[in-house]
Amino acid sequence: MRRAKISIIGAGNVGATAAHWCAAAELGDIVLVDIPETGAMPKGKALDLAQAAPIVGFDAQLVGTTEYADTAGSDVVVITAGIPRKPGMSRDDLLATNARIVGSVAQRIAQTSPAAVVMVVSNPLDAMVQRTWQVTGFPPRRVLGQAGVLDTARFRAFIAAELGVSVEDVSAMLLGGHGDSMVPLASCASVGGIPLTQLMRPERLAEIVQRTRDGGAEIVSLLRTGSAYYAPAAAVAQMVEAIVRDKKRLIPCAAYCDREYGVGGYYVGVPVVLGAGGVERIIEVELTAAERAAFQKSVDAVKGLAETMARLTG
Ligand code: APR
Protein backbone atom coordinates (compact mmCIF):
# COMPACT_ATOMS: atom_id res chain seq x y z
CA MET A 1 0.00 0.00 0.00
CA ARG A 2 1.28 3.46 -0.91
CA ARG A 3 2.05 5.59 2.13
CA ALA A 4 0.27 8.92 2.41
CA LYS A 5 2.37 12.03 1.76
CA ILE A 6 1.91 14.65 4.46
CA SER A 7 3.48 18.08 4.09
CA ILE A 8 3.72 20.36 7.09
CA ILE A 9 4.39 24.02 6.28
CA GLY A 10 6.14 25.81 9.12
CA ALA A 11 8.72 23.75 11.00
CA GLY A 12 8.37 25.68 14.27
CA ASN A 13 6.87 24.44 17.51
CA VAL A 14 3.49 23.28 16.19
CA GLY A 15 4.81 22.03 12.83
CA ALA A 16 7.74 20.02 14.20
CA THR A 17 5.65 18.57 17.03
CA ALA A 18 2.91 17.60 14.56
CA ALA A 19 5.57 15.86 12.45
CA HIS A 20 6.62 13.98 15.57
CA TRP A 21 3.09 12.74 16.42
CA CYS A 22 2.30 11.89 12.77
CA ALA A 23 5.56 9.97 12.29
CA ALA A 24 5.21 8.07 15.56
CA ALA A 25 1.69 6.99 14.51
CA GLU A 26 3.00 5.96 11.07
CA LEU A 27 0.45 8.13 9.30
CA GLY A 28 2.67 8.54 6.23
CA ASP A 29 5.85 10.09 4.86
CA ILE A 30 6.42 13.62 6.03
CA VAL A 31 7.84 16.74 4.40
CA LEU A 32 8.64 19.57 6.81
CA VAL A 33 8.91 22.98 5.12
CA ASP A 34 10.12 26.36 6.32
CA ILE A 35 11.43 29.57 4.77
CA PRO A 36 15.00 29.89 3.40
CA GLU A 37 15.77 32.44 6.17
CA THR A 38 15.72 29.51 8.64
CA GLY A 39 18.69 27.98 6.79
CA ALA A 40 18.81 24.22 7.15
CA MET A 41 16.59 24.14 10.26
CA PRO A 42 13.80 22.00 8.74
CA LYS A 43 16.40 19.58 7.39
CA GLY A 44 17.95 19.32 10.88
CA LYS A 45 14.61 18.65 12.58
CA ALA A 46 13.62 16.03 9.99
CA LEU A 47 16.97 14.26 10.33
CA ASP A 48 16.77 14.30 14.12
CA LEU A 49 13.24 12.86 14.03
CA ALA A 50 14.26 10.21 11.49
CA GLN A 51 16.96 9.10 13.91
CA ALA A 52 14.31 8.53 16.59
CA ALA A 53 12.63 5.98 14.31
CA PRO A 54 14.85 2.99 15.15
CA ILE A 55 14.36 3.66 18.88
CA VAL A 56 10.61 4.23 18.84
CA GLY A 57 10.07 1.81 15.97
CA PHE A 58 8.23 3.64 13.23
CA ASP A 59 8.55 3.55 9.46
CA ALA A 60 8.22 6.97 7.88
CA GLN A 61 10.37 8.93 5.50
CA LEU A 62 11.14 12.41 6.81
CA VAL A 63 12.31 15.26 4.61
CA GLY A 64 13.14 18.78 5.77
CA THR A 65 13.28 21.45 3.10
CA THR A 66 12.76 25.04 2.02
CA GLU A 67 11.63 23.98 -1.48
CA TYR A 68 7.95 23.53 -2.29
CA ALA A 69 8.92 21.15 -5.11
CA ASP A 70 9.56 18.55 -2.39
CA THR A 71 5.89 18.76 -1.31
CA ALA A 72 4.54 17.98 -4.79
CA GLY A 73 1.59 15.62 -4.87
CA SER A 74 0.88 15.70 -1.12
CA ASP A 75 -2.28 14.00 0.12
CA VAL A 76 -2.53 16.28 3.13
CA VAL A 77 -0.94 19.69 3.69
CA VAL A 78 -0.90 21.20 7.18
CA ILE A 79 -0.27 24.95 7.41
CA THR A 80 1.36 26.05 10.67
CA ALA A 81 3.36 28.89 9.09
CA GLY A 82 3.08 32.26 10.77
CA ILE A 83 3.79 34.00 14.02
CA PRO A 84 2.43 32.82 17.38
CA ARG A 85 0.98 35.00 20.15
CA LYS A 86 3.02 36.58 22.93
CA PRO A 87 1.58 37.49 26.36
CA GLY A 88 -1.03 40.25 26.09
CA MET A 89 -1.81 39.51 22.44
CA SER A 90 -5.09 38.11 21.18
CA ARG A 91 -5.19 35.72 18.23
CA ASP A 92 -6.71 38.58 16.22
CA ASP A 93 -3.52 40.65 16.68
CA LEU A 94 -1.79 38.20 14.33
CA LEU A 95 -4.20 38.92 11.46
CA ALA A 96 -2.20 41.16 9.12
CA THR A 97 1.10 39.26 9.34
CA ASN A 98 -0.37 35.78 9.16
CA ALA A 99 -2.84 36.63 6.37
CA ARG A 100 0.16 37.56 4.23
CA ILE A 101 2.14 34.45 5.18
CA VAL A 102 -0.77 32.02 4.86
CA GLY A 103 -1.83 33.58 1.54
CA SER A 104 1.62 33.01 0.06
CA VAL A 105 1.77 29.44 1.38
CA ALA A 106 -1.70 28.67 -0.01
CA GLN A 107 -0.68 29.90 -3.44
CA ARG A 108 2.33 27.54 -3.52
CA ILE A 109 0.29 24.57 -2.30
CA ALA A 110 -2.39 25.09 -4.93
CA GLN A 111 0.33 24.79 -7.58
CA THR A 112 2.23 21.82 -6.15
CA SER A 113 -0.51 19.72 -4.49
CA PRO A 114 -3.74 20.46 -6.35
CA ALA A 115 -5.51 17.37 -4.99
CA ALA A 116 -4.56 17.77 -1.33
CA VAL A 117 -6.76 18.19 1.71
CA VAL A 118 -5.43 21.34 3.40
CA MET A 119 -5.58 21.78 7.15
CA VAL A 120 -4.88 25.21 8.61
CA VAL A 121 -3.56 25.74 12.15
CA SER A 122 -2.20 29.31 11.92
CA ASN A 123 -4.14 31.97 13.83
CA PRO A 124 -6.51 33.74 13.84
CA LEU A 125 -7.76 30.36 12.74
CA ASP A 126 -11.13 30.96 11.15
CA ALA A 127 -9.88 33.88 9.06
CA MET A 128 -6.75 31.95 8.00
CA VAL A 129 -8.83 29.01 6.75
CA GLN A 130 -11.06 31.41 4.81
CA ARG A 131 -7.96 32.94 3.23
CA THR A 132 -6.54 29.54 2.32
CA TRP A 133 -9.81 28.52 0.69
CA GLN A 134 -10.00 31.77 -1.29
CA VAL A 135 -6.39 31.62 -2.49
CA THR A 136 -6.26 27.91 -3.35
CA GLY A 137 -9.68 27.91 -5.05
CA PHE A 138 -10.08 24.33 -3.74
CA PRO A 139 -13.55 22.93 -3.05
CA PRO A 140 -14.55 23.97 0.48
CA ARG A 141 -14.60 20.39 1.78
CA ARG A 142 -10.85 20.06 1.05
CA VAL A 143 -9.91 23.11 3.15
CA LEU A 144 -10.51 22.99 6.89
CA GLY A 145 -9.12 24.27 10.16
CA GLN A 146 -7.81 22.66 13.31
CA ALA A 147 -9.24 24.26 16.41
CA GLY A 148 -12.23 22.36 17.75
CA VAL A 149 -10.31 19.18 18.50
CA LEU A 150 -7.90 21.22 20.61
CA ASP A 151 -10.62 23.25 22.30
CA THR A 152 -12.69 20.16 23.16
CA ALA A 153 -9.53 18.43 24.39
CA ARG A 154 -8.98 21.31 26.80
CA PHE A 155 -12.62 21.11 27.89
CA ARG A 156 -12.34 17.32 28.35
CA ALA A 157 -9.07 17.57 30.29
CA PHE A 158 -10.55 20.12 32.70
CA ILE A 159 -13.74 18.05 33.19
CA ALA A 160 -11.76 14.85 33.83
CA ALA A 161 -9.53 16.59 36.39
CA GLU A 162 -12.55 18.09 38.14
CA LEU A 163 -14.42 14.78 38.38
CA GLY A 164 -11.36 12.60 39.00
CA VAL A 165 -12.11 10.33 36.03
CA SER A 166 -10.17 9.24 32.96
CA VAL A 167 -10.05 11.71 30.07
CA GLU A 168 -10.90 8.74 27.86
CA ASP A 169 -14.43 8.67 29.25
CA VAL A 170 -15.15 12.34 28.71
CA SER A 171 -16.75 13.31 25.44
CA ALA A 172 -17.54 16.88 24.41
CA MET A 173 -18.43 19.09 21.46
CA LEU A 174 -18.20 22.79 20.75
CA LEU A 175 -19.17 25.32 18.13
CA GLY A 176 -18.06 28.71 16.87
CA GLY A 177 -14.83 30.50 16.15
CA HIS A 178 -11.46 29.64 17.72
CA GLY A 179 -11.48 32.65 19.98
CA ASP A 180 -12.88 34.07 23.15
CA SER A 181 -16.41 33.62 21.77
CA MET A 182 -16.19 29.84 21.21
CA VAL A 183 -19.24 27.93 22.47
CA PRO A 184 -18.49 24.74 24.43
CA LEU A 185 -21.79 22.79 24.35
CA ALA A 186 -22.54 21.67 27.89
CA SER A 187 -25.65 19.91 26.54
CA CYS A 188 -23.47 17.66 24.35
CA ALA A 189 -20.85 16.74 26.98
CA SER A 190 -20.99 13.37 28.68
CA VAL A 191 -18.88 11.18 30.95
CA GLY A 192 -19.13 7.46 30.36
CA GLY A 193 -22.39 8.16 28.55
CA ILE A 194 -23.85 10.13 31.52
CA PRO A 195 -24.80 13.72 30.67
CA LEU A 196 -22.27 16.07 32.27
CA THR A 197 -25.09 18.23 33.59
CA GLN A 198 -25.98 15.36 35.97
CA LEU A 199 -22.46 15.22 37.38
CA MET A 200 -21.49 18.84 37.89
CA ARG A 201 -23.08 21.92 39.41
CA PRO A 202 -23.99 24.54 36.76
CA GLU A 203 -21.80 27.21 38.43
CA ARG A 204 -18.72 24.95 38.35
CA LEU A 205 -19.47 23.94 34.76
CA ALA A 206 -19.68 27.62 33.79
CA GLU A 207 -16.21 28.20 35.32
CA ILE A 208 -14.78 25.29 33.33
CA VAL A 209 -16.39 26.58 30.12
CA GLN A 210 -14.72 29.95 30.74
CA ARG A 211 -11.33 28.32 31.45
CA THR A 212 -11.72 26.42 28.15
CA ARG A 213 -12.34 29.69 26.28
CA ASP A 214 -9.22 31.16 27.89
CA GLY A 215 -7.24 27.92 27.49
CA GLY A 216 -4.89 29.27 24.81
CA ALA A 217 -4.20 32.50 26.68
CA GLU A 218 -3.47 30.53 29.87
CA ILE A 219 -0.67 28.65 28.10
CA VAL A 220 0.66 31.83 26.42
CA SER A 221 0.96 33.55 29.79
CA LEU A 222 2.79 30.54 31.24
CA LEU A 223 5.19 30.03 28.31
CA ARG A 224 5.83 33.76 27.79
CA THR A 225 7.70 33.21 24.50
CA GLY A 226 5.01 31.69 22.30
CA SER A 227 1.80 29.70 22.29
CA ALA A 228 0.71 26.12 22.90
CA TYR A 229 2.06 23.38 20.68
CA TYR A 230 1.87 19.87 22.18
CA ALA A 231 -1.94 19.70 22.24
CA PRO A 232 -2.45 21.64 18.98
CA ALA A 233 -0.01 19.28 17.25
CA ALA A 234 -1.69 16.19 18.74
CA ALA A 235 -4.99 17.53 17.40
CA VAL A 236 -3.41 17.89 13.96
CA ALA A 237 -2.26 14.27 14.07
CA GLN A 238 -5.72 13.03 15.03
CA MET A 239 -7.24 14.91 12.09
CA VAL A 240 -4.54 13.75 9.66
CA GLU A 241 -5.25 10.20 10.78
CA ALA A 242 -8.98 10.65 10.12
CA ILE A 243 -8.14 11.76 6.58
CA VAL A 244 -5.40 9.32 5.56
CA ARG A 245 -7.19 6.33 7.15
CA ASP A 246 -10.65 7.52 6.04
CA LYS A 247 -11.92 7.07 9.59
CA LYS A 248 -15.06 9.21 9.31
CA ARG A 249 -14.40 10.73 12.74
CA LEU A 250 -17.18 12.93 14.07
CA ILE A 251 -15.19 15.81 15.49
CA PRO A 252 -15.37 19.59 15.56
CA CYS A 253 -13.36 21.51 13.01
CA ALA A 254 -13.48 24.82 11.17
CA ALA A 255 -15.54 24.04 8.07
CA TYR A 256 -17.15 26.14 5.36
CA CYS A 257 -20.76 26.76 6.35
CA ASP A 258 -23.17 28.33 3.95
CA ARG A 259 -26.75 27.28 4.67
CA GLU A 260 -25.54 25.12 7.55
CA TYR A 261 -26.43 26.84 10.81
CA GLY A 262 -27.43 29.84 8.64
CA VAL A 263 -23.80 31.06 8.61
CA GLY A 264 -23.80 32.37 5.03
CA GLY A 265 -20.41 31.45 3.56
CA TYR A 266 -17.78 31.58 6.30
CA TYR A 267 -15.45 29.13 8.02
CA VAL A 268 -16.49 28.44 11.58
CA GLY A 269 -16.17 25.59 14.07
CA VAL A 270 -18.88 22.92 13.71
CA PRO A 271 -19.17 19.14 14.16
CA VAL A 272 -18.16 17.36 10.95
CA VAL A 273 -17.52 13.89 9.63
CA LEU A 274 -13.85 13.87 8.64
CA GLY A 275 -12.63 11.27 6.15
CA ALA A 276 -10.53 10.81 3.02
CA GLY A 277 -12.42 13.53 1.17
CA GLY A 278 -11.89 16.08 3.95
CA VAL A 279 -15.11 17.46 5.44
CA GLU A 280 -17.59 14.84 4.21
CA ARG A 281 -20.59 16.12 6.17
CA ILE A 282 -21.49 18.92 8.54
CA ILE A 283 -23.68 17.84 11.44
CA GLU A 284 -26.31 20.29 12.59
CA VAL A 285 -27.13 19.81 16.26
CA GLU A 286 -30.15 21.21 18.02
CA LEU A 287 -29.15 24.15 20.18
CA THR A 288 -30.75 25.69 23.23
CA ALA A 289 -31.75 29.35 22.89
CA ALA A 290 -28.70 30.41 24.92
CA GLU A 291 -26.34 28.28 22.81
CA ARG A 292 -27.87 29.65 19.61
CA ALA A 293 -27.36 33.23 20.80
CA ALA A 294 -23.76 32.50 21.83
CA PHE A 295 -23.06 30.82 18.49
CA GLN A 296 -24.47 33.81 16.60
CA LYS A 297 -22.19 36.13 18.58
CA SER A 298 -19.22 33.94 17.71
CA VAL A 299 -20.16 33.84 14.02
CA ASP A 300 -20.46 37.66 14.03
CA ALA A 301 -16.93 37.89 15.47
CA VAL A 302 -15.61 35.54 12.76
CA LYS A 303 -17.35 37.58 10.03
CA GLY A 304 -15.95 40.83 11.42
CA LEU A 305 -12.43 39.44 11.30
CA ALA A 306 -12.93 38.08 7.76
CA GLU A 307 -14.07 41.54 6.65
CA THR A 308 -11.04 43.21 8.23
CA MET A 309 -8.84 40.66 6.48
CA ALA A 310 -10.54 41.36 3.15
CA ARG A 311 -9.68 45.07 3.58
CA LEU A 312 -6.07 44.28 4.53
CA THR A 313 -5.45 41.89 1.65
CA GLY A 314 -7.34 43.86 -0.98
N1 APR B 1 6.46 29.53 4.82
C1 APR B 1 6.80 28.54 5.65
N2 APR B 1 7.06 28.74 6.96
C2 APR B 1 6.95 29.98 7.44
C3 APR B 1 6.58 31.07 6.63
C4 APR B 1 6.32 30.81 5.26
N3 APR B 1 5.97 31.77 4.42
N4 APR B 1 6.58 32.18 7.40
C5 APR B 1 6.93 31.81 8.65
N5 APR B 1 7.16 30.48 8.68
C6 APR B 1 7.61 29.63 9.80
C7 APR B 1 8.58 30.32 10.73
O1 APR B 1 9.88 30.43 10.17
C8 APR B 1 8.52 29.39 11.94
O2 APR B 1 9.51 28.37 11.89
O3 APR B 1 6.53 29.25 10.63
C9 APR B 1 7.12 28.75 11.84
C10 APR B 1 6.22 29.08 12.99
O4 APR B 1 6.74 28.46 14.11
P1 APR B 1 6.71 29.10 15.59
O5 APR B 1 7.19 30.49 15.54
O6 APR B 1 7.36 28.13 16.50
O7 APR B 1 5.12 29.18 15.90
P2 APR B 1 4.16 27.99 16.37
O8 APR B 1 4.08 27.96 17.84
O9 APR B 1 4.52 26.75 15.64
O10 APR B 1 2.75 28.54 15.84
C11 APR B 1 2.48 28.62 14.46
O11 APR B 1 0.17 28.07 14.72
O12 APR B 1 -1.08 27.73 16.65
C12 APR B 1 -0.75 28.65 15.64
O13 APR B 1 -1.00 30.83 16.66
C13 APR B 1 -0.08 29.89 16.19
O14 APR B 1 -0.12 31.19 14.17
C14 APR B 1 0.68 30.37 14.98
C15 APR B 1 1.06 29.09 14.24
Coordinates of C-alpha atoms in Angstrom, one line a residue, residues 92 94-97 99-100 128 131 305-314:
D92 CA -6.7 38.6 16.2
L94 CA -1.8 38.2 14.3
L95 CA -4.2 38.9 11.5
A96 CA -2.2 41.2 9.1
T97 CA 1.1 39.3 9.3
A99 CA -2.8 36.6 6.4
R100 CA 0.2 37.6 4.2
M128 CA -6.8 32.0 8.0
R131 CA -8.0 32.9 3.2
L305 CA -12.4 39.4 11.3
A306 CA -12.9 38.1 7.8
E307 CA -14.1 41.5 6.6
T308 CA -11.0 43.2 8.2
M309 CA -8.8 40.7 6.5
A310 CA -10.5 41.4 3.2
R311 CA -9.7 45.1 3.6
L312 CA -6.1 44.3 4.5
T313 CA -5.5 41.9 1.7
G314 CA -7.3 43.9 -1.0

